[in-house]
Amino acid sequence: MNIVLLGPPGAGKGTQARRLITERNMVQLSTGDMLREARSSDSEMGRLVAEVMDRGGLVTDEIVIGLIEERIAADHGGGLIFDGFPRTLAQADALEALLAQHGEPLAAAIEIRVDDEALVARISGRYTCASCGEVYHDMTQPPAKAGVCDACGGTEFIRRADDNEESLRHRLMEYYRKTSPLIGYYHAKGILATVDGLEKVEDVAAKIAAVLDRA
Ligand code: AP5
């Protein structure tokens, strides 16, 4: 079962994707993670990507579609979770064509809806484990033991360069201008489901599980 997680920066896409990996043996394809890996390479492409990400813009469709294309052919386990992809109509069309080639259409596009005020609070308090990428929040989602990752026991944590107010404002604008039209796109295809992302992490997860069980 292949699904898309849609939602603005900080909606909880990554948090929910990680639960689906554990609970349903699904495979997360996060273009944000792929691009963060690409930017750390000492290449012209890496420098370009870093510049765009830091100011909160969208990397070109060509680059991200290429990254997804490379990964889609690999083993899928219990299905693919597209996290942060697609973000434009061109990317959505490309995804549909790629999945059609593999004979595995999307089962659902799940919109996680959160208002802007909550997003600012979430992004400014977010940090992740440097070893395994588990996502935490200063106030709402700290590890059980301070300074130790619940998932892997790691003790180093990182904050993202684009998690600042100015970049977030730009990321939100990009979301409303270029990505939110995908809500209508998937609604028209009859596979859109919307969940309230303001609820607790476990409650959002339960709503997503119910969508997957119905799909
Ligand atoms: P990307 O990495 O995809 O970032 P994003 O979409 O901005 O989303 P985030 O990772 O910021 O948030 P999230 O929804 O995963 O929230 P999380 O679970 O971490 O993209 C980064 C950049 O890469 C883009 O700006 C762009 O430049 C580029 N890019 C990526 N994909 C691209 C594409 N397809 N095309 C072009 N460019 C692309 O949660 C956030 C915080 O909230 C955490 O601290 C968490 O603990 C907390 N939290 C989560 N859920 C809850 C809850 N229910 N209640 C309370 N707190 C919660």
PDB file of C-alpha atoms and ligand atoms in Angstrom:
ATOM      1  CA  MET A   1       0.000   0.000   0.000  1.00  0.00           C
ATOM      2  CA  ASN A   2       1.557   3.280  -1.140  1.00  0.00           C
ATOM      3  CA  ILE A   3       0.533   6.563   0.481  1.00  0.00           C
ATOM      4  CA  VAL A   4       1.343  10.270   0.361  1.00  0.00           C
ATOM      5  CA  LEU A   5       1.578  12.336   3.561  1.00  0.00           C
ATOM      6  CA  LEU A   6       0.620  15.920   2.778  1.00  0.00           C
ATOM      7  CA  GLY A   7       0.868  18.898   5.089  1.00  0.00           C
ATOM      8  CA  PRO A   8       2.726  22.133   5.821  1.00  0.00           C
ATOM      9  CA  PRO A   9       6.183  22.218   7.465  1.00  0.00           C
ATOM     10  CA  GLY A  10       5.847  20.932  11.029  1.00  0.00           C
ATOM     11  CA  ALA A  11       2.483  19.217  10.489  1.00  0.00           C
ATOM     12  CA  GLY A  12       3.927  15.920  11.747  1.00  0.00           C
ATOM     13  CA  LYS A  13       4.570  14.056   8.467  1.00  0.00           C
ATOM     14  CA  GLY A  14       7.974  12.735   9.541  1.00  0.00           C
ATOM     15  CA  THR A  15       6.732  11.825  13.032  1.00  0.00           C
ATOM     16  CA  GLN A  16       3.845   9.798  11.627  1.00  0.00           C
ATOM     17  CA  ALA A  17       5.979   8.228   8.880  1.00  0.00           C
ATOM     18  CA  ARG A  18       8.379   6.832  11.489  1.00  0.00           C
ATOM     19  CA  ARG A  19       5.480   5.195  13.330  1.00  0.00           C
ATOM     20  CA  LEU A  20       4.239   3.598  10.115  1.00  0.00           C
ATOM     21  CA  ILE A  21       7.704   2.136   9.484  1.00  0.00           C
ATOM     22  CA  THR A  22       7.623   0.396  12.873  1.00  0.00           C
ATOM     23  CA  GLU A  23       3.953  -0.515  12.977  1.00  0.00           C
ATOM     24  CA  ARG A  24       3.344  -1.498   9.340  1.00  0.00           C
ATOM     25  CA  ASN A  25       6.777  -2.279   7.969  1.00  0.00           C
ATOM     26  CA  MET A  26       6.406   0.539   5.447  1.00  0.00           C
ATOM     27  CA  VAL A  27       9.312   2.347   3.742  1.00  0.00           C
ATOM     28  CA  GLN A  28       9.642   6.133   4.124  1.00  0.00           C
ATOM     29  CA  LEU A  29      10.734   8.140   1.098  1.00  0.00           C
ATOM     30  CA  SER A  30      11.371  11.652   2.416  1.00  0.00           C
ATOM     31  CA  THR A  31      12.639  14.049  -0.222  1.00  0.00           C
ATOM     32  CA  GLY A  32      13.657  16.420   2.602  1.00  0.00           C
ATOM     33  CA  ASP A  33      15.981  13.728   4.041  1.00  0.00           C
ATOM     34  CA  MET A  34      17.319  12.879   0.563  1.00  0.00           C
ATOM     35  CA  LEU A  35      18.063  16.539  -0.120  1.00  0.00           C
ATOM     36  CA  ARG A  36      19.747  17.006   3.278  1.00  0.00           C
ATOM     37  CA  GLU A  37      21.987  14.078   2.335  1.00  0.00           C
ATOM     38  CA  ALA A  38      22.651  15.611  -1.096  1.00  0.00           C
ATOM     39  CA  ARG A  39      23.522  19.017   0.381  1.00  0.00           C
ATOM     40  CA  SER A  40      26.179  17.506   2.595  1.00  0.00           C
ATOM     41  CA  SER A  41      28.047  16.243  -0.491  1.00  0.00           C
ATOM     42  CA  ASP A  42      30.845  18.461  -1.715  1.00  0.00           C
ATOM     43  CA  SER A  43      29.326  19.104  -5.151  1.00  0.00           C
ATOM     44  CA  GLU A  44      27.824  21.932  -7.181  1.00  0.00           C
ATOM     45  CA  MET A  45      24.402  20.284  -6.879  1.00  0.00           C
ATOM     46  CA  GLY A  46      24.831  20.059  -3.086  1.00  0.00           C
ATOM     47  CA  ARG A  47      25.639  23.787  -2.848  1.00  0.00           C
ATOM     48  CA  LEU A  48      22.625  24.698  -4.987  1.00  0.00           C
ATOM     49  CA  VAL A  49      20.301  22.539  -2.913  1.00  0.00           C
ATOM     50  CA  ALA A  50      21.654  23.999   0.362  1.00  0.00           C
ATOM     51  CA  GLU A  51      21.058  27.552  -0.825  1.00  0.00           C
ATOM     52  CA  VAL A  52      17.439  26.839  -1.823  1.00  0.00           C
ATOM     53  CA  MET A  53      16.620  24.865   1.346  1.00  0.00           C
ATOM     54  CA  ASP A  54      18.093  27.441   3.725  1.00  0.00           C
ATOM     55  CA  ARG A  55      15.860  30.166   2.386  1.00  0.00           C
ATOM     56  CA  GLY A  56      12.836  27.859   2.445  1.00  0.00           C
ATOM     57  CA  GLY A  57      12.285  27.584  -1.316  1.00  0.00           C
ATOM     58  CA  LEU A  58      11.470  24.470  -3.327  1.00  0.00           C
ATOM     59  CA  VAL A  59      14.226  22.546  -5.078  1.00  0.00           C
ATOM     60  CA  THR A  60      13.515  21.997  -8.795  1.00  0.00           C
ATOM     61  CA  ASP A  61      11.023  19.323  -9.844  1.00  0.00           C
ATOM     62  CA  GLU A  62      13.712  17.736 -12.016  1.00  0.00           C
ATOM     63  CA  ILE A  63      16.046  17.094  -9.067  1.00  0.00           C
ATOM     64  CA  VAL A  64      13.433  15.710  -6.670  1.00  0.00           C
ATOM     65  CA  ILE A  65      11.685  13.554  -9.279  1.00  0.00           C
ATOM     66  CA  GLY A  66      15.111  12.107 -10.162  1.00  0.00           C
ATOM     67  CA  LEU A  67      15.748  11.272  -6.476  1.00  0.00           C
ATOM     68  CA  ILE A  68      12.371   9.539  -6.104  1.00  0.00           C
ATOM     69  CA  GLU A  69      12.792   7.657  -9.372  1.00  0.00           C
ATOM     70  CA  GLU A  70      16.089   6.185  -8.119  1.00  0.00           C
ATOM     71  CA  ARG A  71      14.504   4.909  -4.879  1.00  0.00           C
ATOM     72  CA  ILE A  72      11.112   3.724  -6.113  1.00  0.00           C
ATOM     73  CA  ALA A  73      12.488   0.635  -7.809  1.00  0.00           C
ATOM     74  CA  ALA A  74      13.944  -0.776  -4.577  1.00  0.00           C
ATOM     75  CA  ASP A  75      12.183  -3.185  -2.193  1.00  0.00           C
ATOM     76  CA  HIS A  76       9.027  -1.631  -0.696  1.00  0.00           C
ATOM     77  CA  GLY A  77       8.247  -3.789   2.368  1.00  0.00           C
ATOM     78  CA  GLY A  78       4.691  -3.029   3.445  1.00  0.00           C
ATOM     79  CA  GLY A  79       4.405  -0.120   1.005  1.00  0.00           C
ATOM     80  CA  LEU A  80       5.878   3.308   0.377  1.00  0.00           C
ATOM     81  CA  ILE A  81       5.241   6.462   2.385  1.00  0.00           C
ATOM     82  CA  PHE A  82       5.906   9.562   0.306  1.00  0.00           C
ATOM     83  CA  ASP A  83       6.806  12.184   2.918  1.00  0.00           C
ATOM     84  CA  GLY A  84       7.188  15.723   1.560  1.00  0.00           C
ATOM     85  CA  PHE A  85       6.712  14.539  -2.022  1.00  0.00           C
ATOM     86  CA  PRO A  86       4.941  15.499  -4.209  1.00  0.00           C
ATOM     87  CA  ARG A  87       4.980  19.238  -3.536  1.00  0.00           C
ATOM     88  CA  THR A  88       3.874  20.528  -6.959  1.00  0.00           C
ATOM     89  CA  LEU A  89       1.370  19.371  -9.553  1.00  0.00           C
ATOM     90  CA  ALA A  90       4.241  18.401 -11.862  1.00  0.00           C
ATOM     91  CA  GLN A  91       5.673  16.166  -9.122  1.00  0.00           C
ATOM     92  CA  ALA A  92       2.220  14.622  -8.519  1.00  0.00           C
ATOM     93  CA  ASP A  93       1.852  13.782 -12.212  1.00  0.00           C
ATOM     94  CA  ALA A  94       5.366  12.328 -12.287  1.00  0.00           C
ATOM     95  CA  LEU A  95       4.615  10.185  -9.225  1.00  0.00           C
ATOM     96  CA  GLU A  96       1.441   8.860 -10.787  1.00  0.00           C
ATOM     97  CA  ALA A  97       3.328   7.901 -13.943  1.00  0.00           C
ATOM     98  CA  LEU A  98       6.150   6.220 -11.985  1.00  0.00           C
ATOM     99  CA  LEU A  99       3.735   4.198  -9.845  1.00  0.00           C
ATOM    100  CA  ALA A 100       1.742   3.201 -12.935  1.00  0.00           C
ATOM    101  CA  GLN A 101       4.957   1.785 -14.447  1.00  0.00           C
ATOM    102  CA  HIS A 102       5.330  -0.395 -11.352  1.00  0.00           C
ATOM    103  CA  GLY A 103       1.607  -1.273 -11.303  1.00  0.00           C
ATOM    104  CA  GLU A 104       1.231   0.038  -7.739  1.00  0.00           C
ATOM    105  CA  PRO A 105      -1.084   3.048  -7.572  1.00  0.00           C
ATOM    106  CA  LEU A 106      -1.498   5.286  -4.528  1.00  0.00           C
ATOM    107  CA  ALA A 107      -3.988   3.946  -1.982  1.00  0.00           C
ATOM    108  CA  ALA A 108      -4.409   7.260  -0.131  1.00  0.00           C
ATOM    109  CA  ALA A 109      -3.188  10.830   0.167  1.00  0.00           C
ATOM    110  CA  ILE A 110      -3.463  11.874   3.803  1.00  0.00           C
ATOM    111  CA  GLU A 111      -3.540  15.568   4.590  1.00  0.00           C
ATOM    112  CA  ILE A 112      -2.377  16.380   8.129  1.00  0.00           C
ATOM    113  CA  ARG A 113      -4.013  19.715   8.900  1.00  0.00           C
ATOM    114  CA  VAL A 114      -2.424  22.102  11.437  1.00  0.00           C
ATOM    115  CA  ASP A 115      -2.865  25.880  11.810  1.00  0.00           C
ATOM    116  CA  ASP A 116       0.047  28.275  11.291  1.00  0.00           C
ATOM    117  CA  GLU A 117       0.409  29.314  14.928  1.00  0.00           C
ATOM    118  CA  ALA A 118       0.977  25.720  16.045  1.00  0.00           C
ATOM    119  CA  LEU A 119       3.452  25.178  13.193  1.00  0.00           C
ATOM    120  CA  VAL A 120       5.710  28.003  14.385  1.00  0.00           C
ATOM    121  CA  ALA A 121       5.765  26.516  17.906  1.00  0.00           C
ATOM    122  CA  ARG A 122       6.497  23.035  16.557  1.00  0.00           C
ATOM    123  CA  ILE A 123       9.283  24.073  14.208  1.00  0.00           C
ATOM    124  CA  SER A 124      11.027  26.266  16.758  1.00  0.00           C
ATOM    125  CA  GLY A 125      11.101  23.429  19.341  1.00  0.00           C
ATOM    126  CA  ARG A 126      12.031  20.575  17.014  1.00  0.00           C
ATOM    127  CA  TYR A 127      15.268  18.541  17.191  1.00  0.00           C
ATOM    128  CA  THR A 128      16.250  15.087  15.981  1.00  0.00           C
ATOM    129  CA  CYS A 129      18.591  12.312  17.025  1.00  0.00           C
ATOM    130  CA  ALA A 130      21.854  12.649  15.067  1.00  0.00           C
ATOM    131  CA  SER A 131      22.210   8.848  14.831  1.00  0.00           C
ATOM    132  CA  CYS A 132      18.747   7.571  13.850  1.00  0.00           C
ATOM    133  CA  GLY A 133      16.693  10.688  12.993  1.00  0.00           C
ATOM    134  CA  GLU A 134      14.006  10.172  15.688  1.00  0.00           C
ATOM    135  CA  VAL A 135      12.042  13.438  15.969  1.00  0.00           C
ATOM    136  CA  TYR A 136      11.627  15.283  19.309  1.00  0.00           C
ATOM    137  CA  HIS A 137      10.238  18.560  20.585  1.00  0.00           C
ATOM    138  CA  ASP A 138      11.474  20.655  23.533  1.00  0.00           C
ATOM    139  CA  MET A 139       8.006  20.891  25.077  1.00  0.00           C
ATOM    140  CA  THR A 140       5.653  18.318  23.580  1.00  0.00           C
ATOM    141  CA  GLN A 141       7.820  15.342  22.622  1.00  0.00           C
ATOM    142  CA  PRO A 142      10.985  15.112  24.761  1.00  0.00           C
ATOM    143  CA  PRO A 143      12.804  11.757  25.094  1.00  0.00           C
ATOM    144  CA  ALA A 144      11.798   9.700  28.167  1.00  0.00           C
ATOM    145  CA  LYS A 145      15.308  10.187  29.602  1.00  0.00           C
ATOM    146  CA  ALA A 146      16.704  13.686  29.017  1.00  0.00           C
ATOM    147  CA  GLY A 147      19.564  13.685  26.496  1.00  0.00           C
ATOM    148  CA  VAL A 148      19.122  10.032  25.428  1.00  0.00           C
ATOM    149  CA  CYS A 149      17.273   8.977  22.268  1.00  0.00           C
ATOM    150  CA  ASP A 150      14.335   6.638  23.025  1.00  0.00           C
ATOM    151  CA  ALA A 151      14.806   4.809  19.731  1.00  0.00           C
ATOM    152  CA  CYS A 152      18.571   4.113  19.592  1.00  0.00           C
ATOM    153  CA  GLY A 153      20.159   5.369  22.830  1.00  0.00           C
ATOM    154  CA  GLY A 154      22.119   8.066  20.933  1.00  0.00           C
ATOM    155  CA  THR A 155      23.173  11.143  22.896  1.00  0.00           C
ATOM    156  CA  GLU A 156      23.757  13.640  20.075  1.00  0.00           C
ATOM    157  CA  PHE A 157      20.923  15.748  18.734  1.00  0.00           C
ATOM    158  CA  ILE A 158      20.679  18.240  15.866  1.00  0.00           C
ATOM    159  CA  ARG A 159      18.497  21.199  14.862  1.00  0.00           C
ATOM    160  CA  ARG A 160      17.861  21.960  11.187  1.00  0.00           C
ATOM    161  CA  ALA A 161      19.370  25.048   9.530  1.00  0.00           C
ATOM    162  CA  ASP A 162      15.992  25.947   7.968  1.00  0.00           C
ATOM    163  CA  ASP A 163      14.081  25.769  11.269  1.00  0.00           C
ATOM    164  CA  ASN A 164      14.089  29.515  11.854  1.00  0.00           C
ATOM    165  CA  GLU A 165      11.261  32.020  11.641  1.00  0.00           C
ATOM    166  CA  GLU A 166      12.279  33.687   8.359  1.00  0.00           C
ATOM    167  CA  SER A 167      12.780  30.440   6.471  1.00  0.00           C
ATOM    168  CA  LEU A 168       9.582  29.001   7.951  1.00  0.00           C
ATOM    169  CA  ARG A 169       7.582  31.993   6.674  1.00  0.00           C
ATOM    170  CA  HIS A 170       8.909  31.285   3.176  1.00  0.00           C
ATOM    171  CA  ARG A 171       8.286  27.527   3.481  1.00  0.00           C
ATOM    172  CA  LEU A 172       4.690  28.186   4.504  1.00  0.00           C
ATOM    173  CA  MET A 173       4.158  30.516   1.538  1.00  0.00           C
ATOM    174  CA  GLU A 174       5.603  27.894  -0.808  1.00  0.00           C
ATOM    175  CA  TYR A 175       3.246  25.339   0.742  1.00  0.00           C
ATOM    176  CA  TYR A 176       0.127  27.451   0.242  1.00  0.00           C
ATOM    177  CA  ARG A 177       1.093  28.544  -3.290  1.00  0.00           C
ATOM    178  CA  LYS A 178       2.480  25.335  -4.757  1.00  0.00           C
ATOM    179  CA  THR A 179       1.614  22.330  -2.588  1.00  0.00           C
ATOM    180  CA  SER A 180      -1.881  22.996  -1.205  1.00  0.00           C
ATOM    181  CA  PRO A 181      -3.423  22.644  -4.727  1.00  0.00           C
ATOM    182  CA  LEU A 182      -2.578  18.943  -4.351  1.00  0.00           C
ATOM    183  CA  ILE A 183      -5.379  18.677  -1.787  1.00  0.00           C
ATOM    184  CA  GLY A 184      -7.878  19.355  -4.600  1.00  0.00           C
ATOM    185  CA  TYR A 185      -5.910  17.135  -6.976  1.00  0.00           C
ATOM    186  CA  TYR A 186      -6.166  14.082  -4.687  1.00  0.00           C
ATOM    187  CA  HIS A 187      -9.736  14.898  -3.704  1.00  0.00           C
ATOM    188  CA  ALA A 188     -10.659  14.778  -7.399  1.00  0.00           C
ATOM    189  CA  LYS A 189      -8.965  11.382  -7.651  1.00  0.00           C
ATOM    190  CA  GLY A 190     -11.088  10.129  -4.741  1.00  0.00           C
ATOM    191  CA  ILE A 191      -8.149   9.194  -2.481  1.00  0.00           C
ATOM    192  CA  LEU A 192      -7.868  12.215  -0.165  1.00  0.00           C
ATOM    193  CA  ALA A 193      -8.337  11.831   3.593  1.00  0.00           C
ATOM    194  CA  THR A 194      -7.829  14.665   6.071  1.00  0.00           C
ATOM    195  CA  VAL A 195      -6.805  14.194   9.709  1.00  0.00           C
ATOM    196  CA  ASP A 196      -6.599  16.786  12.477  1.00  0.00           C
ATOM    197  CA  GLY A 197      -2.867  17.196  13.117  1.00  0.00           C
ATOM    198  CA  LEU A 198      -3.483  19.275  16.260  1.00  0.00           C
ATOM    199  CA  GLU A 199      -4.390  16.172  18.213  1.00  0.00           C
ATOM    200  CA  LYS A 200      -1.823  14.185  20.210  1.00  0.00           C
ATOM    201  CA  VAL A 201       0.723  12.170  18.184  1.00  0.00           C
ATOM    202  CA  GLU A 202      -0.946   8.847  19.157  1.00  0.00           C
ATOM    203  CA  ASP A 203      -4.413  10.148  18.244  1.00  0.00           C
ATOM    204  CA  VAL A 204      -3.233  11.362  14.840  1.00  0.00           C
ATOM    205  CA  ALA A 205      -1.595   7.954  14.338  1.00  0.00           C
ATOM    206  CA  ALA A 206      -4.874   6.197  15.179  1.00  0.00           C
ATOM    207  CA  LYS A 207      -6.758   8.321  12.629  1.00  0.00           C
ATOM    208  CA  ILE A 208      -4.155   7.526   9.972  1.00  0.00           C
ATOM    209  CA  ALA A 209      -4.362   3.815  10.829  1.00  0.00           C
ATOM    210  CA  ALA A 210      -8.140   3.961  10.347  1.00  0.00           C
ATOM    211  CA  VAL A 211      -7.673   5.539   6.896  1.00  0.00           C
ATOM    212  CA  LEU A 212      -5.190   2.810   5.905  1.00  0.00           C
ATOM    213  CA  ASP A 213      -7.472   0.050   7.166  1.00  0.00           C
ATOM    214  CA  ARG A 214     -10.303   1.407   5.008  1.00  0.00           C
ATOM    215  CA  ALA A 215      -8.171   1.929   1.876  1.00  0.00           C
TER     216      ALA A 215
HETATM  217  P1  AP5 B   1      11.107  18.631   4.514  1.00  0.00           P
HETATM  218  O1  AP5 B   1      12.223  17.982   5.220  1.00  0.00           O
HETATM  219  O2  AP5 B   1      10.118  17.784   3.782  1.00  0.00           O
HETATM  220  O3  AP5 B   1      10.404  19.579   5.546  1.00  0.00           O
HETATM  221  P2  AP5 B   1       8.888  20.101   5.666  1.00  0.00           P
HETATM  222  O4  AP5 B   1       7.878  19.659   4.689  1.00  0.00           O
HETATM  223  O5  AP5 B   1       9.078  21.543   5.827  1.00  0.00           O
HETATM  224  O6  AP5 B   1       8.372  19.323   6.868  1.00  0.00           O
HETATM  225  P3  AP5 B   1       9.081  19.178   8.188  1.00  0.00           P
HETATM  226  O7  AP5 B   1      10.085  18.061   8.147  1.00  0.00           O
HETATM  227  O8  AP5 B   1       9.587  20.518   8.634  1.00  0.00           O
HETATM  228  O9  AP5 B   1       7.852  18.813   9.145  1.00  0.00           O
HETATM  229  P4  AP5 B   1       7.041  17.481   9.376  1.00  0.00           P
HETATM  230  O10 AP5 B   1       5.670  17.647   8.857  1.00  0.00           O
HETATM  231  O11 AP5 B   1       7.808  16.258   8.976  1.00  0.00           O
HETATM  232  O12 AP5 B   1       6.948  17.567  10.982  1.00  0.00           O
HETATM  233  P5  AP5 B   1       7.692  16.701  12.119  1.00  0.00           P
HETATM  234  O13 AP5 B   1       7.133  15.326  12.157  1.00  0.00           O
HETATM  235  O14 AP5 B   1       9.164  16.862  12.039  1.00  0.00           O
HETATM  236  O15 AP5 B   1      11.665  19.686   3.434  1.00  0.00           O
HETATM  237  C1  AP5 B   1      12.697  20.598   3.765  1.00  0.00           C
HETATM  238  C2  AP5 B   1      13.075  21.395   2.521  1.00  0.00           C
HETATM  239  O16 AP5 B   1      13.556  20.496   1.486  1.00  0.00           O
HETATM  240  C3  AP5 B   1      11.934  22.157   1.831  1.00  0.00           C
HETATM  241  O17 AP5 B   1      11.725  23.425   2.434  1.00  0.00           O
HETATM  242  C4  AP5 B   1      12.464  22.260   0.389  1.00  0.00           C
HETATM  243  O18 AP5 B   1      13.460  23.250   0.300  1.00  0.00           O
HETATM  244  C5  AP5 B   1      13.138  20.922   0.185  1.00  0.00           C
HETATM  245  N1  AP5 B   1      12.214  19.903  -0.367  1.00  0.00           N
HETATM  246  C6  AP5 B   1      11.817  18.764   0.264  1.00  0.00           C
HETATM  247  N2  AP5 B   1      10.994  18.041  -0.524  1.00  0.00           N
HETATM  248  C7  AP5 B   1      10.866  18.741  -1.683  1.00  0.00           C
HETATM  249  C8  AP5 B   1      10.123  18.522  -2.878  1.00  0.00           C
HETATM  250  N3  AP5 B   1       9.342  17.432  -3.012  1.00  0.00           N
HETATM  251  N4  AP5 B   1      10.209  19.452  -3.860  1.00  0.00           N
HETATM  252  C9  AP5 B   1      10.989  20.552  -3.734  1.00  0.00           C
HETATM  253  N5  AP5 B   1      11.715  20.827  -2.610  1.00  0.00           N
HETATM  254  C10 AP5 B   1      11.656  19.927  -1.587  1.00  0.00           C
HETATM  255  O19 AP5 B   1       7.134  17.477  13.419  1.00  0.00           O
HETATM  256  C11 AP5 B   1       7.535  18.802  13.719  1.00  0.00           C
HETATM  257  C12 AP5 B   1       7.647  18.980  15.258  1.00  0.00           C
HETATM  258  O20 AP5 B   1       6.354  18.881  15.833  1.00  0.00           O
HETATM  259  C13 AP5 B   1       8.510  17.919  15.941  1.00  0.00           C
HETATM  260  O21 AP5 B   1       9.244  18.515  16.966  1.00  0.00           O
HETATM  261  C14 AP5 B   1       7.498  16.913  16.521  1.00  0.00           C
HETATM  262  O22 AP5 B   1       7.974  16.298  17.698  1.00  0.00           O
HETATM  263  C15 AP5 B   1       6.292  17.812  16.791  1.00  0.00           C
HETATM  264  N6  AP5 B   1       5.012  17.128  16.594  1.00  0.00           N
HETATM  265  C16 AP5 B   1       4.673  16.310  15.559  1.00  0.00           C
HETATM  266  N7  AP5 B   1       3.391  15.899  15.676  1.00  0.00           N
HETATM  267  C17 AP5 B   1       2.916  16.492  16.815  1.00  0.00           C
HETATM  268  C18 AP5 B   1       1.635  16.471  17.460  1.00  0.00           C
HETATM  269  N8  AP5 B   1       0.598  15.761  16.977  1.00  0.00           N
HETATM  270  N9  AP5 B   1       1.486  17.218  18.590  1.00  0.00           N
HETATM  271  C19 AP5 B   1       2.519  17.944  19.093  1.00  0.00           C
HETATM  272  N10 AP5 B   1       3.751  18.003  18.533  1.00  0.00           N
HETATM  273  C20 AP5 B   1       3.943  17.285  17.391  1.00  0.00           C
END
